[in-house]
PDB file of C-alpha atoms (C1' of nucleotides) in Angstrom:
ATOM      1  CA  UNK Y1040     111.341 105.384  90.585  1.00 85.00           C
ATOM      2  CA  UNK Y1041     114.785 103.973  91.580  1.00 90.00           C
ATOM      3  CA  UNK Y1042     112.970 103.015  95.215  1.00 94.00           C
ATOM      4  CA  UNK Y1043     109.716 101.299  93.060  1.00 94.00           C
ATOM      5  CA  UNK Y1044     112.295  99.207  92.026  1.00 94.00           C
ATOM      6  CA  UNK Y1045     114.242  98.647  94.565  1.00 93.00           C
ATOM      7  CA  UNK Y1046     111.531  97.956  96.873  1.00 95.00           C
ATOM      8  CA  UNK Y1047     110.706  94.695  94.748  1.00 95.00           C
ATOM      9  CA  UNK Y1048     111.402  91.079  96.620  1.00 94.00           C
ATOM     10  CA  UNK Y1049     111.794  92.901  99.664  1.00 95.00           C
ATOM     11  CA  UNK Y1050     109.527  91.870 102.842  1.00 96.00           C
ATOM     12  CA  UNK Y1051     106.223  94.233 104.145  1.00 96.00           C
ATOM     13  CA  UNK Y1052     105.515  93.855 108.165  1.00 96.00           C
ATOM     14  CA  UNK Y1053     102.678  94.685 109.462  1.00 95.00           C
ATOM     15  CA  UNK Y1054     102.568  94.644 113.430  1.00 94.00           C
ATOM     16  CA  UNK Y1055      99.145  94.013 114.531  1.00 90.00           C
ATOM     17  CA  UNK Y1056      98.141  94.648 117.934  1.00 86.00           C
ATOM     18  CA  UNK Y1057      95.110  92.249 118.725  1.00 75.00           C
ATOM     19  CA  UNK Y1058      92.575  92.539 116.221  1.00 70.00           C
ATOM     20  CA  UNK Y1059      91.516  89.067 116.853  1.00 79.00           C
ATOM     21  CA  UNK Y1060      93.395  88.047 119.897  1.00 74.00           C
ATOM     22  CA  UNK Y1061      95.107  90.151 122.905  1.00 80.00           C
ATOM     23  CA  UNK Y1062      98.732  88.927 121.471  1.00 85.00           C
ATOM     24  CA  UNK Y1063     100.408  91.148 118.773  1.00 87.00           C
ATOM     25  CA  UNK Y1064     100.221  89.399 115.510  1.00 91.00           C
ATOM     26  CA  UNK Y1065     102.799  89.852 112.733  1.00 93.00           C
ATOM     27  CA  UNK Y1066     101.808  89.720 108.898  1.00 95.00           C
ATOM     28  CA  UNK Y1067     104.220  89.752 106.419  1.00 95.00           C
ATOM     29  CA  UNK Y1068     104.488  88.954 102.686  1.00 95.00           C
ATOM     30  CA  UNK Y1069     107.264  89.617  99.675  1.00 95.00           C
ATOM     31  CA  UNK Y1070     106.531  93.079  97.403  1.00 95.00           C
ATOM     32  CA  UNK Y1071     106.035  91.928  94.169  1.00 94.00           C
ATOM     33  CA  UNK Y1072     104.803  94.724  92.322  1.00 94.00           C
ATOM     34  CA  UNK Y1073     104.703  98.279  92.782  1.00 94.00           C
ATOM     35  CA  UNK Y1074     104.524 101.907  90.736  1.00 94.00           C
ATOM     36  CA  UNK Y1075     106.000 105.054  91.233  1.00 93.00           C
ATOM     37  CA  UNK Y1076     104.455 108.348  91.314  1.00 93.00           C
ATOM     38  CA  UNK Y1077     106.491 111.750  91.022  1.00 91.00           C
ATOM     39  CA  UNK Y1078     105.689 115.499  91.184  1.00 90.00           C
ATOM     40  CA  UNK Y1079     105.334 118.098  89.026  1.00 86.00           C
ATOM     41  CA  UNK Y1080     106.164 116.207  86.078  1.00 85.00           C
ATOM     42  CA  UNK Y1081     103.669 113.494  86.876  1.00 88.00           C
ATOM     43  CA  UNK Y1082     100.203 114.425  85.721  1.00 84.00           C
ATOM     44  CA  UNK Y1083      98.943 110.940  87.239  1.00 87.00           C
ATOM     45  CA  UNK Y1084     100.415 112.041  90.889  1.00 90.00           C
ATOM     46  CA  UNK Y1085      98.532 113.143  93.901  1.00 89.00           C
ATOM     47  CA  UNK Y1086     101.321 115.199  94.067  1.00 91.00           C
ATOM     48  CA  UNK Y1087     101.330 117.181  90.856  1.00 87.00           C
ATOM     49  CA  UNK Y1088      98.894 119.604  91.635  1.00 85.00           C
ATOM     50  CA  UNK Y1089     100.842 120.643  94.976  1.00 86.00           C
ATOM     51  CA  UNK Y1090     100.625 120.308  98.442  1.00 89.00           C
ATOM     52  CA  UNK Y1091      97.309 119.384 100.225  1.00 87.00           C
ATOM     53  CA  UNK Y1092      96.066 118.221 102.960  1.00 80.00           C
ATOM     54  CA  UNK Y1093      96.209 114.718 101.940  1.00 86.00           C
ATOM     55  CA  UNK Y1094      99.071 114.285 100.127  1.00 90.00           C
ATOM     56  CA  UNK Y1095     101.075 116.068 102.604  1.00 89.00           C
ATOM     57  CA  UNK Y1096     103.495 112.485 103.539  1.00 91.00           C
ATOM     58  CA  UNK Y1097     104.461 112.388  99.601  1.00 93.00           C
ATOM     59  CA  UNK Y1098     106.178 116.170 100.699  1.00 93.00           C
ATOM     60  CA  UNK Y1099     107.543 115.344 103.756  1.00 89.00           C
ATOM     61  CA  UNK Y1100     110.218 112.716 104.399  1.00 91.00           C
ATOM     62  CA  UNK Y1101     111.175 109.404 102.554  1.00 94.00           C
ATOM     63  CA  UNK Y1102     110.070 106.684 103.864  1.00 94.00           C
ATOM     64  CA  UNK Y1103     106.952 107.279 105.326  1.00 94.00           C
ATOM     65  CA  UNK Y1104     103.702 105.465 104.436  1.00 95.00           C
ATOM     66  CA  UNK Y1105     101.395 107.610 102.882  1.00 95.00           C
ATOM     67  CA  UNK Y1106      97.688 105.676 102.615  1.00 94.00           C
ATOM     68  CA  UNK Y1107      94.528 107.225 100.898  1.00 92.00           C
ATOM     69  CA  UNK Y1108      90.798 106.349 100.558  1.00 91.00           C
ATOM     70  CA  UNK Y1109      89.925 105.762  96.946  1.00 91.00           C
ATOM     71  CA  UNK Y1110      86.693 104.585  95.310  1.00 89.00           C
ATOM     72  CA  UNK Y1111      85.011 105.216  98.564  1.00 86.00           C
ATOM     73  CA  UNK Y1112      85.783 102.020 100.103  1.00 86.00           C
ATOM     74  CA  UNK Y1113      89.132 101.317  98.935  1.00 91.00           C
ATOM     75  CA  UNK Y1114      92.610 102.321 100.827  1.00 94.00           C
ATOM     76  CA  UNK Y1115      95.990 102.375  98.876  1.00 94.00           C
ATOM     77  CA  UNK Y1116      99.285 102.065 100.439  1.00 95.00           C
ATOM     78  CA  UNK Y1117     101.965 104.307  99.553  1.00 96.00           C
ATOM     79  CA  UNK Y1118     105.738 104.774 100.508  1.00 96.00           C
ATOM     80  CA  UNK Y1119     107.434 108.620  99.859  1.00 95.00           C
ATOM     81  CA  UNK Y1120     110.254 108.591  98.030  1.00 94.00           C
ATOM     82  CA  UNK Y1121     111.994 111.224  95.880  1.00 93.00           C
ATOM     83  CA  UNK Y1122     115.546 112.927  95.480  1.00 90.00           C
ATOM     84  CA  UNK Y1123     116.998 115.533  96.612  1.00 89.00           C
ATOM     85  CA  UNK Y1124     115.920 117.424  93.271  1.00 87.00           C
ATOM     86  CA  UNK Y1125     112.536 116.565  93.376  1.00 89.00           C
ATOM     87  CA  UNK Y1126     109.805 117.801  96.063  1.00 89.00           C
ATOM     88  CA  UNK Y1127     107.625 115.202  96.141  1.00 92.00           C
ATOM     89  CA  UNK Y1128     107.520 111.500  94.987  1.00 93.00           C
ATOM     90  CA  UNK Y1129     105.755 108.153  96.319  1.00 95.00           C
ATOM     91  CA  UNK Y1130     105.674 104.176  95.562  1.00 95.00           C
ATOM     92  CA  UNK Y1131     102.421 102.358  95.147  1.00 95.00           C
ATOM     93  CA  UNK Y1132     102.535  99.073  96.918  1.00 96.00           C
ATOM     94  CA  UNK Y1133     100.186  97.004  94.754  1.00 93.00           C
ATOM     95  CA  UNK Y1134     101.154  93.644  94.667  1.00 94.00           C
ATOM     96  CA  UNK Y1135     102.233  91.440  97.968  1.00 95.00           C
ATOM     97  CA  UNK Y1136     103.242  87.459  98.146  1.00 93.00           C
ATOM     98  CA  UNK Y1137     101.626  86.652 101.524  1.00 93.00           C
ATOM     99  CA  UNK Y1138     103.762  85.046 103.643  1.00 93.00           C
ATOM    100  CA  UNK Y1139     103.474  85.415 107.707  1.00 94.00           C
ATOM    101  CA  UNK Y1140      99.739  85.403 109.676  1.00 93.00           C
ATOM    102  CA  UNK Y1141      97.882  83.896 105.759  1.00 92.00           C
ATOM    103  CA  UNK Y1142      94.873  83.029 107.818  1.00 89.00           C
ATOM    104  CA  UNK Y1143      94.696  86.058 109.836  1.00 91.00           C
ATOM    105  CA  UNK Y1144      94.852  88.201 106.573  1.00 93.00           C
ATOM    106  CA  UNK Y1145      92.063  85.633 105.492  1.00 90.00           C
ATOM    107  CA  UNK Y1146      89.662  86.357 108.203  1.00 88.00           C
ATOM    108  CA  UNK Y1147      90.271  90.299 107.821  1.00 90.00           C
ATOM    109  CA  UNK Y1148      89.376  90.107 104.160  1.00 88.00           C
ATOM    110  CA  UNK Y1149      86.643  87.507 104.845  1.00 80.00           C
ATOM    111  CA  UNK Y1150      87.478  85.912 101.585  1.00 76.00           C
ATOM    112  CA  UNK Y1151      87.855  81.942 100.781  1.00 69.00           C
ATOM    113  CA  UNK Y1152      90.695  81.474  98.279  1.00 79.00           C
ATOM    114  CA  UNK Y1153      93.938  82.582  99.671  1.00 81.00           C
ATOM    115  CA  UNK Y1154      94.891  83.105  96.483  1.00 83.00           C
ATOM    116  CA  UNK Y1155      94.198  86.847  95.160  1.00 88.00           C
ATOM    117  CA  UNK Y1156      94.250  87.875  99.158  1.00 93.00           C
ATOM    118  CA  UNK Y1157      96.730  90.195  98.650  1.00 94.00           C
ATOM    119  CA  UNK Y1158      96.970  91.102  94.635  1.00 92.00           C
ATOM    120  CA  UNK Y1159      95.610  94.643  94.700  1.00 92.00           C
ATOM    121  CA  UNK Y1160      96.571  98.244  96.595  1.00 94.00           C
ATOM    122  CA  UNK Y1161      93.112  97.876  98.011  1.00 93.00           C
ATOM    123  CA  UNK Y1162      93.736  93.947  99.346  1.00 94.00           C
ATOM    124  CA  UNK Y1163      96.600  94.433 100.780  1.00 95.00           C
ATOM    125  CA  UNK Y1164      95.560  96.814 103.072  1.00 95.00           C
ATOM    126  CA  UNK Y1165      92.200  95.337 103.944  1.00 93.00           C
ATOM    127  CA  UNK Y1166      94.337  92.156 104.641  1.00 94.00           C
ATOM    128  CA  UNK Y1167      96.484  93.994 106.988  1.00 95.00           C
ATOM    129  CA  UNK Y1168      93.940  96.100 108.533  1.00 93.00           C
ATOM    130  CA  UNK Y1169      96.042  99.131 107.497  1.00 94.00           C
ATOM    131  CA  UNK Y1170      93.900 102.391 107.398  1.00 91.00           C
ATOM    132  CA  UNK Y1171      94.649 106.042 107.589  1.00 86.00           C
ATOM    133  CA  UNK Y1172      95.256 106.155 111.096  1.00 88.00           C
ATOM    134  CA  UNK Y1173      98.681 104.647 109.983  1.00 92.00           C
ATOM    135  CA  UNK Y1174      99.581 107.436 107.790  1.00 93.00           C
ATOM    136  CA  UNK Y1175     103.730 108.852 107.997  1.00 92.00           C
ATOM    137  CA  UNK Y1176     104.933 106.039 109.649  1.00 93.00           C
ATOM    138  CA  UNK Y1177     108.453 105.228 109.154  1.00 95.00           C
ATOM    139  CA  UNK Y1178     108.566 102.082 107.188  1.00 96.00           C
ATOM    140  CA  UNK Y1179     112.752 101.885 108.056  1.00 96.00           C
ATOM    141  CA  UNK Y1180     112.187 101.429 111.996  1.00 95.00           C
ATOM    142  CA  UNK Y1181     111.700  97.660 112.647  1.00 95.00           C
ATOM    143  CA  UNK Y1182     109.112  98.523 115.686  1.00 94.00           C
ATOM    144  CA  UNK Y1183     107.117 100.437 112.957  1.00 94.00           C
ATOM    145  CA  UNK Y1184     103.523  98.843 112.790  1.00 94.00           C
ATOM    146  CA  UNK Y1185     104.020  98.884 108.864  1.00 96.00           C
ATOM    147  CA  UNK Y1186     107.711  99.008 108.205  1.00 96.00           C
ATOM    148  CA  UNK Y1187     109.995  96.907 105.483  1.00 96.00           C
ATOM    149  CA  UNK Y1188     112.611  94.558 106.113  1.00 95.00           C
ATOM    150  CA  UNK Y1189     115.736  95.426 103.411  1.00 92.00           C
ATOM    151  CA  UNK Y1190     117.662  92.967 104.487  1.00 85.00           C
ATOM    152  CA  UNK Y1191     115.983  89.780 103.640  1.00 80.00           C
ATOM    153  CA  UNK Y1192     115.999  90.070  99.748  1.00 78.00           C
ATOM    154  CA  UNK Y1193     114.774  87.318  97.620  1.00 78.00           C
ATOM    155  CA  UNK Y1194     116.511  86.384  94.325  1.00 76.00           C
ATOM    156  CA  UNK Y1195     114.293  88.387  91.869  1.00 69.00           C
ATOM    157  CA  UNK Y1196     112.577  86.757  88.283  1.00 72.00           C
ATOM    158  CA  UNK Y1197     111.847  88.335  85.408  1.00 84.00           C
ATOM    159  CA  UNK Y1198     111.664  91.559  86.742  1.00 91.00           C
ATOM    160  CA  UNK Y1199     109.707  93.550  84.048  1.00 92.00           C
ATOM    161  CA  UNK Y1200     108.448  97.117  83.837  1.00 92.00           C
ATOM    162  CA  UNK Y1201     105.012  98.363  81.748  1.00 91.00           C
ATOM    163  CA  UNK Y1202     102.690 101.146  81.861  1.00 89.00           C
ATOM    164  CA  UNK Y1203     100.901 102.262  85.087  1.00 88.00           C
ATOM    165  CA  UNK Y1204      97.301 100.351  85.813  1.00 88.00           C
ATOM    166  CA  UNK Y1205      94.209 102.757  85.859  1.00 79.00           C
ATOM    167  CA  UNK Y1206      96.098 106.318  84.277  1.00 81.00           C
ATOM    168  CA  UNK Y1207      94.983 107.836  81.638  1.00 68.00           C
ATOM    169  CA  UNK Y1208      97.187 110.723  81.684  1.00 68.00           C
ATOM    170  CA  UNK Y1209     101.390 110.248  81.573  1.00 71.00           C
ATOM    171  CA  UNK Y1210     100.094 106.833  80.694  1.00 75.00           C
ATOM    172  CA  UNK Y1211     103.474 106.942  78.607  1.00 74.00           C
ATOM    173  CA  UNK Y1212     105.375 106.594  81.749  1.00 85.00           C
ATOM    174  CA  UNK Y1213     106.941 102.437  81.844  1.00 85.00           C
ATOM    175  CA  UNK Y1214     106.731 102.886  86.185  1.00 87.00           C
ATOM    176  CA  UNK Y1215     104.994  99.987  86.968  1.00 91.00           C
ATOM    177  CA  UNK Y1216     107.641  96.922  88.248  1.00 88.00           C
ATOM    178  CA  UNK Y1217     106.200  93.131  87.967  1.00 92.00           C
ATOM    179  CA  UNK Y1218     108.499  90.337  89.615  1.00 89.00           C
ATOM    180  CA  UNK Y1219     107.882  86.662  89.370  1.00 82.00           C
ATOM    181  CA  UNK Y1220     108.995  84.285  92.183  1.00 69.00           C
TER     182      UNK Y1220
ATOM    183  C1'  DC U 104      78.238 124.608  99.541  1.00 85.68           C
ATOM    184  C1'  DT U 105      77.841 121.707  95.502  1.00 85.68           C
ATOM    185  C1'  DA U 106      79.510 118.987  91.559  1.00 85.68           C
ATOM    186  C1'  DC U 107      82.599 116.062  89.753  1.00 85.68           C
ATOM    187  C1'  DC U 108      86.138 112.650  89.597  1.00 85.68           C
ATOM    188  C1'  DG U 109      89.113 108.674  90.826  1.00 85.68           C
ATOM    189  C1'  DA U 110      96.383 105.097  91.635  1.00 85.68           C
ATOM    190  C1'  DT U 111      89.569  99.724  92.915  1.00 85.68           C
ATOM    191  C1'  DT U 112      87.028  95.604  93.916  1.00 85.68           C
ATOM    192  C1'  DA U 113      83.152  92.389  93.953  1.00 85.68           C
ATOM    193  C1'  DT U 114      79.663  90.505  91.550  1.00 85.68           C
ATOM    194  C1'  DC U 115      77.253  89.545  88.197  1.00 85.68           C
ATOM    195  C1'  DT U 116      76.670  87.548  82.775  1.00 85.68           C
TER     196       DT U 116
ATOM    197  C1'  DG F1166      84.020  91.272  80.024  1.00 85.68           C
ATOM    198  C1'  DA F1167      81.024  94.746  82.007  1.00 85.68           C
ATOM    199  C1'  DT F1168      79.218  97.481  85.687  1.00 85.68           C
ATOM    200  C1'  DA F1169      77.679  99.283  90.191  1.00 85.68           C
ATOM    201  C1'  DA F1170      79.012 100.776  94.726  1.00 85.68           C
ATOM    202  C1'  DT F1171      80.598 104.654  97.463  1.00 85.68           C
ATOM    203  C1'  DC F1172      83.547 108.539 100.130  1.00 85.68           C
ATOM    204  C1'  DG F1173      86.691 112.280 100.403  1.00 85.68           C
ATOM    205  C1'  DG F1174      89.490 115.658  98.022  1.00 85.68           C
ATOM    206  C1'  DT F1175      89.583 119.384  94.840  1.00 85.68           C
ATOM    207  C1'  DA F1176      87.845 123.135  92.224  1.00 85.68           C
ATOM    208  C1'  DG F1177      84.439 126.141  91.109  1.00 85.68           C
ATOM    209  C1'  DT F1178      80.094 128.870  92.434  1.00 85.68           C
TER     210       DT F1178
END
DNA sequence: CTACCGATTATCT
DNA sequence: GATAATCGGTAGT
């Protein structure tokens, strides 16, 4: 939960090794909004239930991506994260500002208005090309094809926090992070 | 092996 | 605002 919010304003990379040219292409945009997703005492988790086969990266260590297929044609991006005290824990990335390679993201999501492109867990990774072959990666190792940049921070607005999108259980839970820009 | 369910999106009205 | 599409994981037979 602490990471959900810390990883708000900061930058998303994608390195992308010629899906429409032979020259490695680099998408970027600024987190905007993202939810965090614990263990045991998360009913709305992957994780609460225990270890499986998919889930596995929201065991292992922070800082790994950990991306699902949802609604059968629908991938989700997460990041692990979780203390020492806690087994298990991820972030949701669902929100992204789009800000390096906009028309390359255009062309992968075939869509005409750039704006939207990247405003869902489901966009943002059909706008990056990012599928489960990029599960575990380490998101803190700049040559990462996914990886995030901490140390180009914007100045944050109106940073707010509500209840998760889509949960119907532990819907309680306020760990959902909004930022304006 | 089968049934059920979902951290979504696009496409209608 | 409402709804269909669609695949894999999970649990139960």
């Amino acid at each position: 939960m602490t990471v959900a919010k810390e990883l708000i304003g900061k930058t998303l990379v994608r390195l992308e090794y010629g899906v429409f040219s032979q020259m490695p292409v680099r998408l970027s945009g600024i987190i905007v909004e993202t939810e965090a997703y614990g263990h045991t005492n998360d009913r709305a988790s992957h994780a609460y239930k225990g270890v499986t086969s998919r889930n596995r990266p929201m065991f292992g260590d922070v800082g790994r991506t950990y991306i699902y297929f949802i609604y059968g044609s629908h991938f989700c991006m997460n990041i692990s994260a979780h203390s020492d005290r806690v087994k298990a824990g991820a972030v949701l990335i669902r929100a992204i500002e789009p800000c390096e390679g906009v028309d390359v993201m255009r062309r992968l999501r075939s869509s005409k208005n750039i704006y939207g492109l990247t405003s869902g867990p489901g966009k943002i990774c059909q706008a990056m090309n990012i599928n489960d072959s990029l599960n575990s990666l380490d998101v803190t190792d700049p040559r990462s094809e996914i990886h995030i940049e901490f140390d180009k921070e914007i100045t944050k607005k109106n940073v707010t926090t509500t209840e998760r999108i889509g949960i119907r259980y532990a819907a309680k839970k306020k760990w959902r992070f909004v930022c304006g820009i």
